[in-house]
Amino acid sequence: MKYRREHQNLRIPGPVPCPTEVIDAQTRPLIDHRGQDFGHMLKNLVERLKRIFLTENDVFILTSSGTGALEASLVNTLSPGDKILAVVTGFFGQRYSDMAKALLIDVEELHFEWGRDIDIGILREALATHPDIKAVLVTHNETSTGVTNDLASISRVVKKEFGKLLLVDAVSSLGSVELKTDDWECDVVAAGSQKGLLTPPGLSVISFSESAWRAYEKSSMPKYYNDLGLFRTFMGIGQTAFTPAISLLYALDKSLELILREGLDSFIDMQREQAFMIRSKVRSLGLGLLAEDRCASHSVTAVKVPENVNADDLVDLLLDEYSIVVGRGQGSLKGKLLRVGHIGKVPEQEIQDLVSALSSALTRI
């Protein structure tokens, strides 16, 4: 994969730098989204996405950010007043919970310290204490803290022990972190195009299990644009329910080709090795990391700064003086850390440039 680097070393956890071939694919002439050529492309896209999700479940492509797919996970499986458990380990887990509250769902929140992963024993206790819970919301990879939650173990509790619906935010894990949708019995998995799928922002993808469809039949939540029943009907005739972002679908088509040509396992292993390299180099500067190694993300690393340093000032300096873009801390971590994204193939020189710039900037802040 070749990347076109203009002026900035973009090291945020999304959107990520896209391969040149993916960017160029968007320049193809548009086609009729109700025609046969589009139908063939859509069918191939869904078949290849299933290989990324590792699922035989239905998969749909929505024209929205990943947030649209997350809302779809709720409005298609739940009704106002349903009780759910939202497991919160950071900013995006809280946002998933807040989204459910806005839909008048009865949300029981289970909080863990930001920078820690989900304690399976505490999760089990929460489900035993609240037998009326219908579904559990989990953020697989918490982008705000650089923590990957153990989804396999979570599933064993949620599905095998308690038989609840498992709804998964995989926005920053799909394509970057091991995610076995079917083996782990994930009922709904939602993600966006702009991270591990190496595609510009604007598309979201969602997988939907048979258990999720049974929940759909009972759901009374108002929905139209995100009604997956409509999408399933139109998929039957090779179409999307509404006008799609055709140019972005071209880009996704190319990115999936590149990822699967390399092999999903190899693609994830490459990102794991990059993450290890970045963590090692950051530690060599004397900086600490928020997440423990055992649960550290392959897609983003949260770097703690010295107590006398405002992390936002450091982020600004890296951009202004070194043309390197890293993410800021979010929520309660604002000003306390910076977030380094390493999704997709990161040239080793860019990693070294980042570390050198960080070392220099720390002496100037």
mmCIF file of C-alpha atoms in Angstrom, residues 3-162:
data_model
loop_
_atom_site.group_PDB
_atom_site.id
_atom_site.type_symbol
_atom_site.label_atom_id
_atom_site.label_comp_id
_atom_site.label_asym_id
_atom_site.label_seq_id
_atom_site.Cartn_x
_atom_site.Cartn_y
_atom_site.Cartn_z
ATOM 1 C CA TYR A 3 0.255 6.555 1.002
ATOM 2 C CA ARG A 4 0.196 10.124 -0.269
ATOM 3 C CA ARG A 5 1.748 12.377 2.385
ATOM 4 C CA GLU A 6 1.182 16.081 1.855
ATOM 5 C CA HIS A 7 2.196 18.312 4.748
ATOM 6 C CA GLN A 8 1.037 16.634 7.938
ATOM 7 C CA ASN A 9 1.903 13.433 9.728
ATOM 8 C CA LEU A 10 -1.665 12.517 10.688
ATOM 9 C CA ARG A 11 -1.417 10.449 13.853
ATOM 10 C CA ILE A 12 -4.931 10.655 15.242
ATOM 11 C CA PRO A 13 -7.132 7.587 15.746
ATOM 12 C CA GLY A 14 -9.418 8.608 12.892
ATOM 13 C CA PRO A 15 -9.859 9.632 10.257
ATOM 14 C CA VAL A 16 -6.641 7.869 9.306
ATOM 15 C CA PRO A 17 -4.389 8.328 6.276
ATOM 16 C CA CYS A 18 -5.871 6.334 3.396
ATOM 17 C CA PRO A 19 -3.851 4.428 0.815
ATOM 18 C CA THR A 20 -3.389 6.379 -2.413
ATOM 19 C CA GLU A 21 -5.324 3.738 -4.322
ATOM 20 C CA VAL A 22 -8.314 4.240 -2.015
ATOM 21 C CA ILE A 23 -8.329 8.016 -2.494
ATOM 22 C CA ASP A 24 -7.974 7.642 -6.261
ATOM 23 C CA ALA A 25 -10.853 5.142 -6.444
ATOM 24 C CA GLN A 26 -13.279 7.935 -5.557
ATOM 25 C CA THR A 27 -12.656 9.636 -8.915
ATOM 26 C CA ARG A 28 -14.418 6.915 -10.906
ATOM 27 C CA PRO A 29 -17.566 8.042 -12.761
ATOM 28 C CA LEU A 30 -20.794 7.663 -10.801
ATOM 29 C CA ILE A 31 -23.246 4.915 -11.692
ATOM 30 C CA ASP A 32 -26.980 4.334 -11.248
ATOM 31 C CA HIS A 33 -27.519 3.252 -7.646
ATOM 32 C CA ARG A 34 -30.648 1.373 -8.778
ATOM 33 C CA GLY A 35 -28.850 -0.409 -11.616
ATOM 34 C CA GLN A 36 -27.236 -3.823 -12.047
ATOM 35 C CA ASP A 37 -23.628 -2.618 -11.824
ATOM 36 C CA PHE A 38 -24.291 -1.073 -8.442
ATOM 37 C CA GLY A 39 -26.068 -4.223 -7.299
ATOM 38 C CA HIS A 40 -23.040 -6.347 -8.166
ATOM 39 C CA MET A 41 -20.722 -3.935 -6.346
ATOM 40 C CA LEU A 42 -22.951 -3.861 -3.246
ATOM 41 C CA LYS A 43 -23.137 -7.651 -3.127
ATOM 42 C CA ASN A 44 -19.348 -7.937 -3.347
ATOM 43 C CA LEU A 45 -18.869 -5.246 -0.692
ATOM 44 C CA VAL A 46 -21.130 -7.046 1.768
ATOM 45 C CA GLU A 47 -19.488 -10.415 1.110
ATOM 46 C CA ARG A 48 -16.052 -8.961 1.801
ATOM 47 C CA LEU A 49 -17.225 -7.028 4.849
ATOM 48 C CA LYS A 50 -18.453 -10.313 6.301
ATOM 49 C CA ARG A 51 -14.868 -11.565 6.039
ATOM 50 C CA ILE A 52 -13.736 -8.537 8.062
ATOM 51 C CA PHE A 53 -16.498 -8.948 10.663
ATOM 52 C CA LEU A 54 -15.926 -12.731 10.660
ATOM 53 C CA THR A 55 -19.666 -13.276 10.444
ATOM 54 C CA GLU A 56 -22.406 -14.970 8.483
ATOM 55 C CA ASN A 57 -24.908 -12.478 9.899
ATOM 56 C CA ASP A 58 -26.515 -9.754 7.813
ATOM 57 C CA VAL A 59 -24.213 -6.790 7.174
ATOM 58 C CA PHE A 60 -25.407 -3.370 6.021
ATOM 59 C CA ILE A 61 -23.629 -0.228 4.832
ATOM 60 C CA LEU A 62 -25.137 3.070 5.967
ATOM 61 C CA THR A 63 -24.374 6.555 4.696
ATOM 62 C CA SER A 64 -23.460 8.068 8.054
ATOM 63 C CA SER A 65 -20.646 8.312 10.532
ATOM 64 C CA GLY A 66 -20.108 5.426 12.927
ATOM 65 C CA THR A 67 -22.501 7.184 15.292
ATOM 66 C CA GLY A 68 -25.305 6.485 12.828
ATOM 67 C CA ALA A 69 -24.636 2.759 13.059
ATOM 68 C CA LEU A 70 -24.538 2.971 16.852
ATOM 69 C CA GLU A 71 -27.944 4.647 16.879
ATOM 70 C CA ALA A 72 -29.176 1.971 14.460
ATOM 71 C CA SER A 73 -28.019 -0.690 16.934
ATOM 72 C CA LEU A 74 -30.377 0.801 19.514
ATOM 73 C CA VAL A 75 -33.456 1.788 17.521
ATOM 74 C CA ASN A 76 -33.650 -1.592 15.765
ATOM 75 C CA THR A 77 -33.428 -3.792 18.865
ATOM 76 C CA LEU A 78 -34.982 -1.843 21.736
ATOM 77 C CA SER A 79 -38.118 0.033 22.753
ATOM 78 C CA PRO A 80 -38.570 3.108 24.966
ATOM 79 C CA GLY A 81 -38.485 1.992 28.584
ATOM 80 C CA ASP A 82 -36.421 -1.160 27.973
ATOM 81 C CA LYS A 83 -33.752 -1.614 30.616
ATOM 82 C CA ILE A 84 -30.168 -2.017 29.449
ATOM 83 C CA LEU A 85 -26.690 -2.087 30.965
ATOM 84 C CA ALA A 86 -24.194 0.372 29.478
ATOM 85 C CA VAL A 87 -20.615 -0.481 30.395
ATOM 86 C CA VAL A 88 -18.591 2.735 30.479
ATOM 87 C CA THR A 89 -14.787 2.724 30.378
ATOM 88 C CA GLY A 90 -14.251 6.106 28.727
ATOM 89 C CA PHE A 91 -15.632 8.980 26.683
ATOM 90 C CA PHE A 92 -17.149 6.891 23.900
ATOM 91 C CA GLY A 93 -18.712 4.356 26.214
ATOM 92 C CA GLN A 94 -20.404 7.278 27.946
ATOM 93 C CA ARG A 95 -21.593 8.657 24.613
ATOM 94 C CA TYR A 96 -23.141 5.302 23.661
ATOM 95 C CA SER A 97 -24.967 5.350 26.994
ATOM 96 C CA ASP A 98 -26.099 8.961 26.515
ATOM 97 C CA MET A 99 -27.441 8.073 23.083
ATOM 98 C CA ALA A 100 -29.592 5.355 24.643
ATOM 99 C CA LYS A 101 -30.887 7.777 27.287
ATOM 100 C CA ALA A 102 -31.858 10.247 24.555
ATOM 101 C CA LEU A 103 -33.992 7.475 23.044
ATOM 102 C CA LEU A 104 -35.826 7.080 26.382
ATOM 103 C CA ILE A 105 -34.225 3.742 27.134
ATOM 104 C CA ASP A 106 -33.822 2.908 30.836
ATOM 105 C CA VAL A 107 -30.045 2.842 31.220
ATOM 106 C CA GLU A 108 -28.154 1.296 34.109
ATOM 107 C CA GLU A 109 -24.523 2.410 33.860
ATOM 108 C CA LEU A 110 -21.585 0.310 35.025
ATOM 109 C CA HIS A 111 -18.483 2.502 35.332
ATOM 110 C CA PHE A 112 -14.824 1.576 35.351
ATOM 111 C CA GLU A 113 -11.896 3.909 35.884
ATOM 112 C CA TRP A 114 -10.763 5.508 32.625
ATOM 113 C CA GLY A 115 -7.639 3.654 31.540
ATOM 114 C CA ARG A 116 -8.852 0.344 32.989
ATOM 115 C CA ASP A 117 -10.604 -2.441 31.137
ATOM 116 C CA ILE A 118 -13.853 -4.145 32.109
ATOM 117 C CA ASP A 119 -13.681 -6.354 35.191
ATOM 118 C CA ILE A 120 -15.565 -9.500 34.215
ATOM 119 C CA GLY A 121 -16.506 -10.362 37.794
ATOM 120 C CA ILE A 122 -18.079 -6.945 38.360
ATOM 121 C CA LEU A 123 -19.943 -7.245 35.058
ATOM 122 C CA ARG A 124 -21.312 -10.620 36.152
ATOM 123 C CA GLU A 125 -22.458 -9.159 39.481
ATOM 124 C CA ALA A 126 -24.231 -6.278 37.732
ATOM 125 C CA LEU A 127 -26.170 -8.630 35.469
ATOM 126 C CA ALA A 128 -27.102 -10.866 38.395
ATOM 127 C CA THR A 129 -28.326 -7.815 40.338
ATOM 128 C CA HIS A 130 -30.486 -6.577 37.436
ATOM 129 C CA PRO A 131 -32.193 -9.627 35.876
ATOM 130 C CA ASP A 132 -34.572 -7.392 33.898
ATOM 131 C CA ILE A 133 -31.787 -6.041 31.696
ATOM 132 C CA LYS A 134 -32.471 -6.742 28.023
ATOM 133 C CA ALA A 135 -29.195 -5.717 26.388
ATOM 134 C CA VAL A 136 -25.605 -4.803 27.226
ATOM 135 C CA LEU A 137 -23.702 -1.999 25.475
ATOM 136 C CA VAL A 138 -19.942 -2.458 25.231
ATOM 137 C CA THR A 139 -17.244 -0.347 23.614
ATOM 138 C CA HIS A 140 -14.745 -2.893 22.332
ATOM 139 C CA ASN A 141 -11.872 -0.449 21.860
ATOM 140 C CA GLU A 142 -12.161 2.734 23.933
ATOM 141 C CA THR A 143 -10.545 5.376 21.725
ATOM 142 C CA SER A 144 -10.343 7.954 24.513
ATOM 143 C CA THR A 145 -8.122 5.793 26.730
ATOM 144 C CA GLY A 146 -6.328 3.399 24.390
ATOM 145 C CA VAL A 147 -7.893 0.379 26.102
ATOM 146 C CA THR A 148 -9.208 -2.735 24.360
ATOM 147 C CA ASN A 149 -11.812 -4.625 26.360
ATOM 148 C CA ASP A 150 -11.770 -8.427 26.385
ATOM 149 C CA LEU A 151 -14.816 -8.967 24.211
ATOM 150 C CA ALA A 152 -14.496 -12.762 24.173
ATOM 151 C CA SER A 153 -14.723 -12.932 27.973
ATOM 152 C CA ILE A 154 -17.470 -10.298 28.054
ATOM 153 C CA SER A 155 -19.488 -12.357 25.611
ATOM 154 C CA ARG A 156 -19.168 -15.512 27.679
ATOM 155 C CA VAL A 157 -20.827 -13.695 30.576
ATOM 156 C CA VAL A 158 -23.396 -11.665 28.641
ATOM 157 C CA LYS A 159 -24.458 -14.395 26.202
ATOM 158 C CA LYS A 160 -23.704 -17.792 27.708
ATOM 159 C CA GLU A 161 -24.383 -17.023 31.382
ATOM 160 C CA PHE A 162 -27.212 -14.481 31.097
#
